[in-house]
Short mmCIF file of N, CA, C and O in Angstrom, two decimals:
data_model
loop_
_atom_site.label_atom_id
_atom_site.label_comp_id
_atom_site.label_asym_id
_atom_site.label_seq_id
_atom_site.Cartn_x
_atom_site.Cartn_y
_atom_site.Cartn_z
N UNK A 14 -7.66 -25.48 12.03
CA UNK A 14 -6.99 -25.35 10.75
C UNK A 14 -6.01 -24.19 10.81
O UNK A 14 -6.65 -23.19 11.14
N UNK A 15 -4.77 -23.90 10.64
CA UNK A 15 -3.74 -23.57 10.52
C UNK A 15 -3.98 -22.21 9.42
O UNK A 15 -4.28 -22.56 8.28
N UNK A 16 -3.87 -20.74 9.65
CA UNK A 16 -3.61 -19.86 8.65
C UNK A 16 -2.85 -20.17 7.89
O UNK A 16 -1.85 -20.73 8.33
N UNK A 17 -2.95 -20.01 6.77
CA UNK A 17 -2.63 -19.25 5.60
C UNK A 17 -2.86 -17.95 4.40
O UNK A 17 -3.81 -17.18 4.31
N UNK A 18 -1.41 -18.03 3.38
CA UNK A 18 -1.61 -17.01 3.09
C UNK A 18 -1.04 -15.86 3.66
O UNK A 18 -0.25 -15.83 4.60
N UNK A 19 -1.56 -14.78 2.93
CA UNK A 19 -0.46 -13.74 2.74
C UNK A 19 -1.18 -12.61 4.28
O UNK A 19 -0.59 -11.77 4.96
N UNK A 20 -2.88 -13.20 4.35
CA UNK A 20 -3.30 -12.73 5.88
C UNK A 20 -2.16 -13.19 7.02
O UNK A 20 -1.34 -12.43 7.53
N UNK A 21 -2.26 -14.16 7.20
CA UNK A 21 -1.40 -14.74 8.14
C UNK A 21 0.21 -14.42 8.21
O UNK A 21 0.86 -14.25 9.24
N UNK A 22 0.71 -14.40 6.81
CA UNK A 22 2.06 -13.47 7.21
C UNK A 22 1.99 -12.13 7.52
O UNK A 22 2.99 -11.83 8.17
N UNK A 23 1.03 -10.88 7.28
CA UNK A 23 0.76 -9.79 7.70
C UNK A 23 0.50 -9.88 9.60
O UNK A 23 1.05 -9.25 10.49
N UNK A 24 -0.37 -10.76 9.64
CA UNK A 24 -0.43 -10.67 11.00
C UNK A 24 0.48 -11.10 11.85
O UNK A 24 0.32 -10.99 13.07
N UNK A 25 1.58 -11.65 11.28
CA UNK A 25 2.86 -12.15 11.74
C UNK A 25 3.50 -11.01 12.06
O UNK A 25 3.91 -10.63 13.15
N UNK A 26 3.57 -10.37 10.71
CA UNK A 26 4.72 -8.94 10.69
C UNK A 26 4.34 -8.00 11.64
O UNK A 26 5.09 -7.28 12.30
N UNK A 27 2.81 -8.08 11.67
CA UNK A 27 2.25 -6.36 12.46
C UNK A 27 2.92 -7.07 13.84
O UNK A 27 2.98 -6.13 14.64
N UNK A 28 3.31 -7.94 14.31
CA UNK A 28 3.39 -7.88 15.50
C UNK A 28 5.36 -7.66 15.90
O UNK A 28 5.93 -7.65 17.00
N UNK A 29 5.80 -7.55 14.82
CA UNK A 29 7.43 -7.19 14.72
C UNK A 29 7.34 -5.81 15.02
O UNK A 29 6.27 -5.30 14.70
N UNK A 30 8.49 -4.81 15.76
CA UNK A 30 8.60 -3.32 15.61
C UNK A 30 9.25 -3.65 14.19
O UNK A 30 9.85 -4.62 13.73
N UNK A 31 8.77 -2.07 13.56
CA UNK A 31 8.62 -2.02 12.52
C UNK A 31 8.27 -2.81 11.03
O UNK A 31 8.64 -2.71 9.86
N UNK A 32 7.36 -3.61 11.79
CA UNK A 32 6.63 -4.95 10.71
C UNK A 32 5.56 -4.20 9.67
O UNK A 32 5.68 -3.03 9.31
N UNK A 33 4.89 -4.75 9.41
CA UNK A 33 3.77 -4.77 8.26
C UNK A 33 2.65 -3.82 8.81
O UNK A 33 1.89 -4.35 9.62
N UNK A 34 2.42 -2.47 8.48
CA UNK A 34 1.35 -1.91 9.09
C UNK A 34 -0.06 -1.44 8.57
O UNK A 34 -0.92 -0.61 8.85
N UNK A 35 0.25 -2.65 7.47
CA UNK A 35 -1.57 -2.47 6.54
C UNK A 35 -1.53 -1.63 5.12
O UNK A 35 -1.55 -0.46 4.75
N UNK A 36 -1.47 -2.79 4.61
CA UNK A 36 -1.53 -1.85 2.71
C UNK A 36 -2.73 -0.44 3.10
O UNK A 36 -2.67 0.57 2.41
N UNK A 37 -3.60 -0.53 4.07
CA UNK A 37 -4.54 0.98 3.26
C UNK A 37 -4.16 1.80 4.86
O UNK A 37 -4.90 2.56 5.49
N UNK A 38 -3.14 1.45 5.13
CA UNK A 38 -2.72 2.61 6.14
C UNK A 38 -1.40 3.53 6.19
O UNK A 38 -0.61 3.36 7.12
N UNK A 39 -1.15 4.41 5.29
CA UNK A 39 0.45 4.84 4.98
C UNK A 39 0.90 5.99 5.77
O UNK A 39 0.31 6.94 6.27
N UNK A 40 1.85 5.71 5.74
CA UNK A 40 2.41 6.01 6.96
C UNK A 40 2.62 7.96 6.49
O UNK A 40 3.48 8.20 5.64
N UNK A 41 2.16 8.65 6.82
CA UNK A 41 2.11 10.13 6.55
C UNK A 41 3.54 11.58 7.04
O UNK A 41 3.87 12.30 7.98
N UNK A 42 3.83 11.34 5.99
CA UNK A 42 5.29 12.36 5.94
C UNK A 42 4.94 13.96 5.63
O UNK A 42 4.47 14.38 4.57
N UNK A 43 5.23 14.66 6.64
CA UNK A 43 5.67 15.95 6.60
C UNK A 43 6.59 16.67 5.91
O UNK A 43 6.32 17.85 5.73
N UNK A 44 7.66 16.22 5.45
CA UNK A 44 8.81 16.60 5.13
C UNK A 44 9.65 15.10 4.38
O UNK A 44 9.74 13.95 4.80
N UNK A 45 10.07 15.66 3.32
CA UNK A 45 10.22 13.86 2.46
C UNK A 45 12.08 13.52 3.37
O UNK A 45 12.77 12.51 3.23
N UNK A 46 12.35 14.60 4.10
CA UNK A 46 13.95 14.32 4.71
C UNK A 46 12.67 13.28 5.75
O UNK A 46 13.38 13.04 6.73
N UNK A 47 11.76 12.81 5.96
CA UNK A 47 11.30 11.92 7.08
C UNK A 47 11.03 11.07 6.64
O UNK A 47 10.40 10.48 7.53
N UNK A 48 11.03 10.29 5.55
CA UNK A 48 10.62 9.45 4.51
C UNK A 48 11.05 7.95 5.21
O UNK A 48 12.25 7.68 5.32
N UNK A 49 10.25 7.21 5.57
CA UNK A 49 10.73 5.67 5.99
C UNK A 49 11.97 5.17 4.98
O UNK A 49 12.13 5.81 3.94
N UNK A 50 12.70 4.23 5.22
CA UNK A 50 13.16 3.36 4.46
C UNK A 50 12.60 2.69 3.70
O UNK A 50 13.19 2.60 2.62
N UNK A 51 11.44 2.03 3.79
CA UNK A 51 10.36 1.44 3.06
C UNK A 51 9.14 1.08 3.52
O UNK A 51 9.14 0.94 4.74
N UNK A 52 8.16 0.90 3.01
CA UNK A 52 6.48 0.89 3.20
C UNK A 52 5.99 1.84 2.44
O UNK A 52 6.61 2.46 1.57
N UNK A 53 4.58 1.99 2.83
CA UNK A 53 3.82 2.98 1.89
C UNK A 53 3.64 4.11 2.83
O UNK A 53 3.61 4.03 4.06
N UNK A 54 3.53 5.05 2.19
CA UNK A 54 3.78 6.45 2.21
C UNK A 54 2.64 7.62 1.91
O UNK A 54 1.75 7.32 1.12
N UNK A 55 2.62 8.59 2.35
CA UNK A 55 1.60 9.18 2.09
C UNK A 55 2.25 10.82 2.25
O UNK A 55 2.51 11.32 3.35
N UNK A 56 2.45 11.54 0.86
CA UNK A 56 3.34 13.10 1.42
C UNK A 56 2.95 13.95 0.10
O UNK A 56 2.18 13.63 -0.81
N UNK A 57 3.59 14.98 0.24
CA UNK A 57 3.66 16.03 -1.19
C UNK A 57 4.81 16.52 -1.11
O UNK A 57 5.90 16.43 -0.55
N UNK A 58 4.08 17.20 -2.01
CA UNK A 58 6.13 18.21 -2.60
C UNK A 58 5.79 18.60 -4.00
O UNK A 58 4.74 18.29 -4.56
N UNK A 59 6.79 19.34 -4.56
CA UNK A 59 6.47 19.88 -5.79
C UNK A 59 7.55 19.06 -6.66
O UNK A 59 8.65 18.64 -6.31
N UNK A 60 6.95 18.96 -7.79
CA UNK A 60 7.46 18.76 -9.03
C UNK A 60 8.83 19.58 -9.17
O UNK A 60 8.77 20.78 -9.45
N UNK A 61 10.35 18.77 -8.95
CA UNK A 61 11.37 19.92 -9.36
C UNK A 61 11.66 19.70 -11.41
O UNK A 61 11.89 20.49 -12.33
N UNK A 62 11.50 18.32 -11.30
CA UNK A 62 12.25 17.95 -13.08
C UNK A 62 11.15 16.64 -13.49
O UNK A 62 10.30 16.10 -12.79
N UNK A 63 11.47 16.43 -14.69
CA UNK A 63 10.85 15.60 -15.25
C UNK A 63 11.78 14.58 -16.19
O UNK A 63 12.73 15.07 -16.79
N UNK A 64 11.57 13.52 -16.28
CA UNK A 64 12.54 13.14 -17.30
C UNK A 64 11.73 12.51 -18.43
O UNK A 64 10.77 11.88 -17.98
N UNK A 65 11.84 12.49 -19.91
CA UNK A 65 10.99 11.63 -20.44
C UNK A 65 11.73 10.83 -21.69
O UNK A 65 12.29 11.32 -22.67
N UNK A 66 11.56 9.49 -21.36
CA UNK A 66 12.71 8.58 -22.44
C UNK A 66 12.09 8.84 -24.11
O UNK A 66 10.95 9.16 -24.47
N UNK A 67 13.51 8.52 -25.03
CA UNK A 67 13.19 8.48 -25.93
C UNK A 67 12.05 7.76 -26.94
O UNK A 67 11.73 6.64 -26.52
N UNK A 68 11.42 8.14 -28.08
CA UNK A 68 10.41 6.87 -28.60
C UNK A 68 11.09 5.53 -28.57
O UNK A 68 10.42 4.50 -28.47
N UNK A 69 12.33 5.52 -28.64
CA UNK A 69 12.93 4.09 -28.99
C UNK A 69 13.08 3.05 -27.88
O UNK A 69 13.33 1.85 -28.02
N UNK A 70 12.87 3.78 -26.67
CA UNK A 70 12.88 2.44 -25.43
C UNK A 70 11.97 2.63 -24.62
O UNK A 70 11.66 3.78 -24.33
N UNK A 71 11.52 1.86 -24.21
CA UNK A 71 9.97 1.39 -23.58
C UNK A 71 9.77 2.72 -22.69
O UNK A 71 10.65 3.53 -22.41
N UNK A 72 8.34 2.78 -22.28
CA UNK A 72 7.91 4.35 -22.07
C UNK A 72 7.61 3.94 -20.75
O UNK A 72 6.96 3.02 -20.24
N UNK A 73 8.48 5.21 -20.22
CA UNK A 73 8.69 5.65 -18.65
C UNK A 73 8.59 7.25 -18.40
O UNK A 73 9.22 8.15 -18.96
N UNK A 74 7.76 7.31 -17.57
CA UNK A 74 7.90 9.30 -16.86
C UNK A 74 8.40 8.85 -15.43
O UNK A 74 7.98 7.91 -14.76
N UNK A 75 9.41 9.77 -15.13
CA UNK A 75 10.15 10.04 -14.04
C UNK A 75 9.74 11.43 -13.57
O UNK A 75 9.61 12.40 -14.31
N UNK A 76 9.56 11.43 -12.36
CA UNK A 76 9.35 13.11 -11.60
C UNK A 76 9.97 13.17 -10.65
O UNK A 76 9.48 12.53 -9.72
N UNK A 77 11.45 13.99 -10.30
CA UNK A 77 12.13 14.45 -9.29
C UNK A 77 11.27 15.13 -8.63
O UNK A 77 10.63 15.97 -9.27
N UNK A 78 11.00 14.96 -7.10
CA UNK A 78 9.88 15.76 -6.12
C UNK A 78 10.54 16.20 -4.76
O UNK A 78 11.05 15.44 -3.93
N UNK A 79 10.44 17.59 -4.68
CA UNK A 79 11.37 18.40 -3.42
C UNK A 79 9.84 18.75 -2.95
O UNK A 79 8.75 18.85 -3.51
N UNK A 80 10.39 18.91 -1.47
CA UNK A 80 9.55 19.59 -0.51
C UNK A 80 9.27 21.21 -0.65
O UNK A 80 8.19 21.63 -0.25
N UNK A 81 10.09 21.98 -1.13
CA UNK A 81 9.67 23.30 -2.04
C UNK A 81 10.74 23.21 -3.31
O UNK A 81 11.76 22.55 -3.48
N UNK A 82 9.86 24.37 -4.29
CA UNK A 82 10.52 24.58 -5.48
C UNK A 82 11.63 25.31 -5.05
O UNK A 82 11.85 25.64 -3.88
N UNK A 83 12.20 25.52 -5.88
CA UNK A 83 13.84 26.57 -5.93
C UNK A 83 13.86 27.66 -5.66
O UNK A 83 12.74 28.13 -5.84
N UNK A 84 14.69 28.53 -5.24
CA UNK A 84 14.44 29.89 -5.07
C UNK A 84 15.50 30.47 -6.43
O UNK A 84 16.40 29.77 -6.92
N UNK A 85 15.24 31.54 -6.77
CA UNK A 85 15.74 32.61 -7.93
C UNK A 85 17.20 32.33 -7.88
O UNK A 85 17.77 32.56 -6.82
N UNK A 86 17.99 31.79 -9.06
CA UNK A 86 19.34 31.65 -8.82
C UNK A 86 19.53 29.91 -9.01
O UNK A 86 20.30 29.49 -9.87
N UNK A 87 18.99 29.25 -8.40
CA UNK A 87 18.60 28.01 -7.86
C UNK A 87 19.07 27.87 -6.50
O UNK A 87 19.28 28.71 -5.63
N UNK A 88 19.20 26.20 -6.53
CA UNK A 88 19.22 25.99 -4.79
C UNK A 88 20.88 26.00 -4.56
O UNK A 88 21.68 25.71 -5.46
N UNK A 89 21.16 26.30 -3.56
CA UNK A 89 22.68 26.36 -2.88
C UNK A 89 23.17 24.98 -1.75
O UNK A 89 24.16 24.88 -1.04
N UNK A 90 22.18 24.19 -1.95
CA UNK A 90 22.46 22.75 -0.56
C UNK A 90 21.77 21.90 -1.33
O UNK A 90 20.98 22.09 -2.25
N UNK A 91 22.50 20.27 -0.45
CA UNK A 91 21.27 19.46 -1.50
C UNK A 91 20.22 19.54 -0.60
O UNK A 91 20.30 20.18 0.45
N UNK A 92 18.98 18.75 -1.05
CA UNK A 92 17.25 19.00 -0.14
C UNK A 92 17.23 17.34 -0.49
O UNK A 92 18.05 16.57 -0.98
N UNK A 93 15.89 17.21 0.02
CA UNK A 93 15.80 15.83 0.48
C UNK A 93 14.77 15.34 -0.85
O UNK A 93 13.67 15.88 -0.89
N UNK A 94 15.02 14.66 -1.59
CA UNK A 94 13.92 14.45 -3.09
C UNK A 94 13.25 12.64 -2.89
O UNK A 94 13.66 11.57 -2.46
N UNK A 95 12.45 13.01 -3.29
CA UNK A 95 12.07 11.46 -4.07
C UNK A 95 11.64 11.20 -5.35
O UNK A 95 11.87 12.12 -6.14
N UNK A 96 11.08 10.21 -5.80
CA UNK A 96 11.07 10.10 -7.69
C UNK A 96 9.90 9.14 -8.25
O UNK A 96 9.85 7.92 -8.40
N UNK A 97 9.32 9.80 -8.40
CA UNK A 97 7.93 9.00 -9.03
C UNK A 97 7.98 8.64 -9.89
O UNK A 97 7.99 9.50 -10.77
N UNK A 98 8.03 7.44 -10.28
CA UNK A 98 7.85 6.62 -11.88
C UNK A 98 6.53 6.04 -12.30
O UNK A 98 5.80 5.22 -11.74
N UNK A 99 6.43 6.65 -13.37
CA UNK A 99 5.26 5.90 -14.02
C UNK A 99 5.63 5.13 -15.39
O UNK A 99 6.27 5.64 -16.31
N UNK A 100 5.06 3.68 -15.34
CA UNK A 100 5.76 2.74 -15.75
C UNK A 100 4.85 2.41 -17.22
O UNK A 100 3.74 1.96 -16.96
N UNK A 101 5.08 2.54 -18.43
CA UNK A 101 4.52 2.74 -19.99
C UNK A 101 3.46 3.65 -19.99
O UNK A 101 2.24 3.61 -20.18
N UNK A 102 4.53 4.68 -19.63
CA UNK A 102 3.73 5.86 -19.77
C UNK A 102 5.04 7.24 -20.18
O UNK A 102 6.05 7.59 -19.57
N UNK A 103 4.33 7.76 -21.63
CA UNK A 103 5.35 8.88 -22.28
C UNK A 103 4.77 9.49 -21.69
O UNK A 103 5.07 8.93 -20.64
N UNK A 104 3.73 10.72 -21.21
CA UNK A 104 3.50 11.57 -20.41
C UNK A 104 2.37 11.39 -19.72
O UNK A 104 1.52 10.63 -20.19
N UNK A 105 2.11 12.12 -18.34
CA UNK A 105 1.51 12.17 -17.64
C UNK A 105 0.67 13.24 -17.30
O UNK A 105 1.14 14.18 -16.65
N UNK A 106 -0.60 13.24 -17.68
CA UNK A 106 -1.03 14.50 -17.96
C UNK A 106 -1.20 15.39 -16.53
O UNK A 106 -1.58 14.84 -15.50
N UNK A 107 -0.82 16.97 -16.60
CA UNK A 107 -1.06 17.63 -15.69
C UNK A 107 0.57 17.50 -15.15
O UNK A 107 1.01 18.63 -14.91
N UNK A 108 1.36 16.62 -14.95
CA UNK A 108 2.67 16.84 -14.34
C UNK A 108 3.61 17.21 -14.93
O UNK A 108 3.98 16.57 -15.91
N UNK A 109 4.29 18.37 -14.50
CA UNK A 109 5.36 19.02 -15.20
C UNK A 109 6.13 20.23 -13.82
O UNK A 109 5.73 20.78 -12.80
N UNK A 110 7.12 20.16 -14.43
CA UNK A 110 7.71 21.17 -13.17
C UNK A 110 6.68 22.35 -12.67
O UNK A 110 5.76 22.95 -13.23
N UNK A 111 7.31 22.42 -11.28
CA UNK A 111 6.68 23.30 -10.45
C UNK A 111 5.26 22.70 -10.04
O UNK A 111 5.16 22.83 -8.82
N UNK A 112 4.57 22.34 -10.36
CA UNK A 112 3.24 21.34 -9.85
C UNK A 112 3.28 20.50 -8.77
O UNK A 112 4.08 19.58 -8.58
N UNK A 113 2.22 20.93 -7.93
CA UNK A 113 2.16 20.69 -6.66
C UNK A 113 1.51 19.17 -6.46
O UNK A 113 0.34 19.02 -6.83
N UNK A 114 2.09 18.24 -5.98
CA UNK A 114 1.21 16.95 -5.50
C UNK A 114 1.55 16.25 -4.25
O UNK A 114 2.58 16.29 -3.58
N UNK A 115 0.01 15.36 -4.04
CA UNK A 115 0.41 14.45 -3.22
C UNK A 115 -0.07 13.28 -3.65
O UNK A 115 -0.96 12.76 -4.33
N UNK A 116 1.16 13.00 -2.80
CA UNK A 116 1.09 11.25 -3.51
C UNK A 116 1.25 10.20 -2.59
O UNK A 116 1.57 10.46 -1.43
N UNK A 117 1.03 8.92 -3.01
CA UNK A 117 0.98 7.87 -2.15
C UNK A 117 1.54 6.84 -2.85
O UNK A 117 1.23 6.92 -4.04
N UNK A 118 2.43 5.63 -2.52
CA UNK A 118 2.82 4.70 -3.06
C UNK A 118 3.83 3.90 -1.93
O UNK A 118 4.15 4.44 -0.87
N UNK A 119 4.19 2.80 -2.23
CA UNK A 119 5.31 1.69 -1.70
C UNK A 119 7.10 2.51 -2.20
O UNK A 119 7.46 2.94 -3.29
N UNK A 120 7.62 2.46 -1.26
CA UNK A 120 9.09 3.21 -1.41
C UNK A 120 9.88 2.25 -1.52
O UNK A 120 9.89 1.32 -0.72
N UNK A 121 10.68 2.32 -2.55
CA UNK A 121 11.85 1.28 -2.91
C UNK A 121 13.22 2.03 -3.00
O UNK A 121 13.27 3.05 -3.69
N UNK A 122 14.26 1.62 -2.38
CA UNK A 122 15.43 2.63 -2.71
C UNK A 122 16.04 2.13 -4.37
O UNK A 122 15.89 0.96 -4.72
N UNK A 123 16.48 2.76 -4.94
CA UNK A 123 17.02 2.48 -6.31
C UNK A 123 18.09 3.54 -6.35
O UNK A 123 17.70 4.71 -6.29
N UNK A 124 19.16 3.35 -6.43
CA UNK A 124 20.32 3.79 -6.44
C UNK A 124 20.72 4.62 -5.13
O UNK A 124 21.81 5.19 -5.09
N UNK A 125 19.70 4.69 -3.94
CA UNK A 125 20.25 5.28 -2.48
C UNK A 125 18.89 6.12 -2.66
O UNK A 125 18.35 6.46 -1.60
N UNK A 126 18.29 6.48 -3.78
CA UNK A 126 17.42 7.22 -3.72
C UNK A 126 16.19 6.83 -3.62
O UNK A 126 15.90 5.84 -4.29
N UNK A 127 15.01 7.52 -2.69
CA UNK A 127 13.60 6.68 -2.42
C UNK A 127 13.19 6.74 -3.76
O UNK A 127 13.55 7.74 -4.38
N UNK A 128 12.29 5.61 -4.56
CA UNK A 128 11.07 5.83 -5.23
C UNK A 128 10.21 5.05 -4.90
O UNK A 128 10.09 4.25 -3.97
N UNK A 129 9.35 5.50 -6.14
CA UNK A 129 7.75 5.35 -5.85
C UNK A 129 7.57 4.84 -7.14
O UNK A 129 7.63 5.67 -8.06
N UNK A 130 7.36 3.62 -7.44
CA UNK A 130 6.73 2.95 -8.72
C UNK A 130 4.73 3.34 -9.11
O UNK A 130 3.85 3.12 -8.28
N UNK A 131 4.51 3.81 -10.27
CA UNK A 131 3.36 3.93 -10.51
C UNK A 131 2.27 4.56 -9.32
O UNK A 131 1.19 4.03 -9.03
N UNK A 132 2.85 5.89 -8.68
CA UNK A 132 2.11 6.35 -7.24
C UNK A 132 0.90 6.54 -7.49
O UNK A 132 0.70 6.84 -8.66
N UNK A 133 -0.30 6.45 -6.63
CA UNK A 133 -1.50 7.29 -7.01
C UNK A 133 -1.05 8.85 -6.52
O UNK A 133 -0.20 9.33 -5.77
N UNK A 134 -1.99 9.28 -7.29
CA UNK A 134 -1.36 10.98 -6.86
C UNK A 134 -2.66 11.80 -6.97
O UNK A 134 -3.74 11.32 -7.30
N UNK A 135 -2.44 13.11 -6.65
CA UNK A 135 -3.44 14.23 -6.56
C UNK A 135 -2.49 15.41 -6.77
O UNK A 135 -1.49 15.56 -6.07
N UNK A 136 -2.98 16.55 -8.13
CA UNK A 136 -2.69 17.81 -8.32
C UNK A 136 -3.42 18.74 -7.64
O UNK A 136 -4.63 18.94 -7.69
N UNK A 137 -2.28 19.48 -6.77
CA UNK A 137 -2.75 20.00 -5.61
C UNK A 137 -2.76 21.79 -6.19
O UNK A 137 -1.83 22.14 -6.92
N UNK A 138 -3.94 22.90 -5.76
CA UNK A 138 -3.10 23.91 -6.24
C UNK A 138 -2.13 24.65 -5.39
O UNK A 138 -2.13 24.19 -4.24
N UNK A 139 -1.45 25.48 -5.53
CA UNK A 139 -0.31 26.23 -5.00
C UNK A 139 -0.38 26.72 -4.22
O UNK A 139 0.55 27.08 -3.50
N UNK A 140 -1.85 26.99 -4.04
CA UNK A 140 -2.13 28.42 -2.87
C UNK A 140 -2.93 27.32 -1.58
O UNK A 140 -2.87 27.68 -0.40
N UNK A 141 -3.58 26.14 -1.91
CA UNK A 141 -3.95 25.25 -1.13
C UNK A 141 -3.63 25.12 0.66
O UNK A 141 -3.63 23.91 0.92
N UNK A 142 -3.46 25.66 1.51
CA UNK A 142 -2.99 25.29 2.62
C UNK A 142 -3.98 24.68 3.42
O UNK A 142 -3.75 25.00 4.59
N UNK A 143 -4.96 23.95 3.34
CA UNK A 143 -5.90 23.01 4.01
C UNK A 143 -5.37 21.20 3.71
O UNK A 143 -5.56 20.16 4.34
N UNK A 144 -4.78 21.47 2.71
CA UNK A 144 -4.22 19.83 2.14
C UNK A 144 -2.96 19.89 2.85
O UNK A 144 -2.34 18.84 2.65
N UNK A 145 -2.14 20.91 3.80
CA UNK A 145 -0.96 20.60 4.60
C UNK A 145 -1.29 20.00 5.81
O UNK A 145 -0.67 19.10 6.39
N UNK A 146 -2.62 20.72 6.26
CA UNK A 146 -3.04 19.62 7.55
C UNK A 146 -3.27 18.25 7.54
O UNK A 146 -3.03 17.64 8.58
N UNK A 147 -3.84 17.42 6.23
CA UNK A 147 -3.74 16.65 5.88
C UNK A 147 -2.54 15.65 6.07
O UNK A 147 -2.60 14.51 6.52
N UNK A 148 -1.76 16.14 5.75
CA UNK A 148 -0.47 15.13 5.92
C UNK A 148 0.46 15.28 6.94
O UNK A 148 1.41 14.50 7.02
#
């Protein structure tokens, strides 16, 4: 009997370079300037901005995420960001600038820029350096 199903196209892909390499295996970024083109992902960075839409159109949180926060003055170059959306949702508790996370999700480019639709995430604290070996 003949595979099917969405097994059988996975096992198709894993065997392409750069094919399908397993929804619970993401691929782990150091630095978000290393960020695949697409698949799932696994990195941190801090919270630089937040955006949050008005009551009048359907509820979205956006989080601009740099590999460090700003220095005094602000930044002088661009840095490498990505953008976490969470999708009917006015806020997100615990996220707000400067807040440290890591997160995991599927990367979609949307306007040249990576995101991350609805990521799972973890608030990391600041002083943490055991969660860098991690990733």
């Amino acid at each position: 009997m003949a595979e099917r199903g969405v097994a059988a196209r996975r096992r198709g892909l894993a065997s392409r370079p750069g094919g399908y390499t397993g929804a619970d295996e993401p691929e782990r970024c150091s630095a978000l300037a290393r960020l695949p083109e697409r698949g799932r992902v696994l990195a941190r960075g801090f919270v630089e901005n937040i955006r949050i839409l008005p009551s009048a159109q359907a509820p979205v949180f956006t989080a601009g995420i740099v590999d460090a926060p700003a220095p005094p003055g602000g930044r002088r170059s661009q840095v490498a960001r990505i953008v976490l959306v969470w999708n009917g949702q006015r806020r997100v508790p615990g996220i707000e600038a400067g807040t440290r996370l890591l997160f995991e999700g599927m990367i979609a480019r949307v306007d040249g820029v990576p995101t991350i639709y609805n990521p799972r995430y973890e608030i990391l604290p600041e002083d943490d350096h055991d969660v860098e070996d991690q990733v």
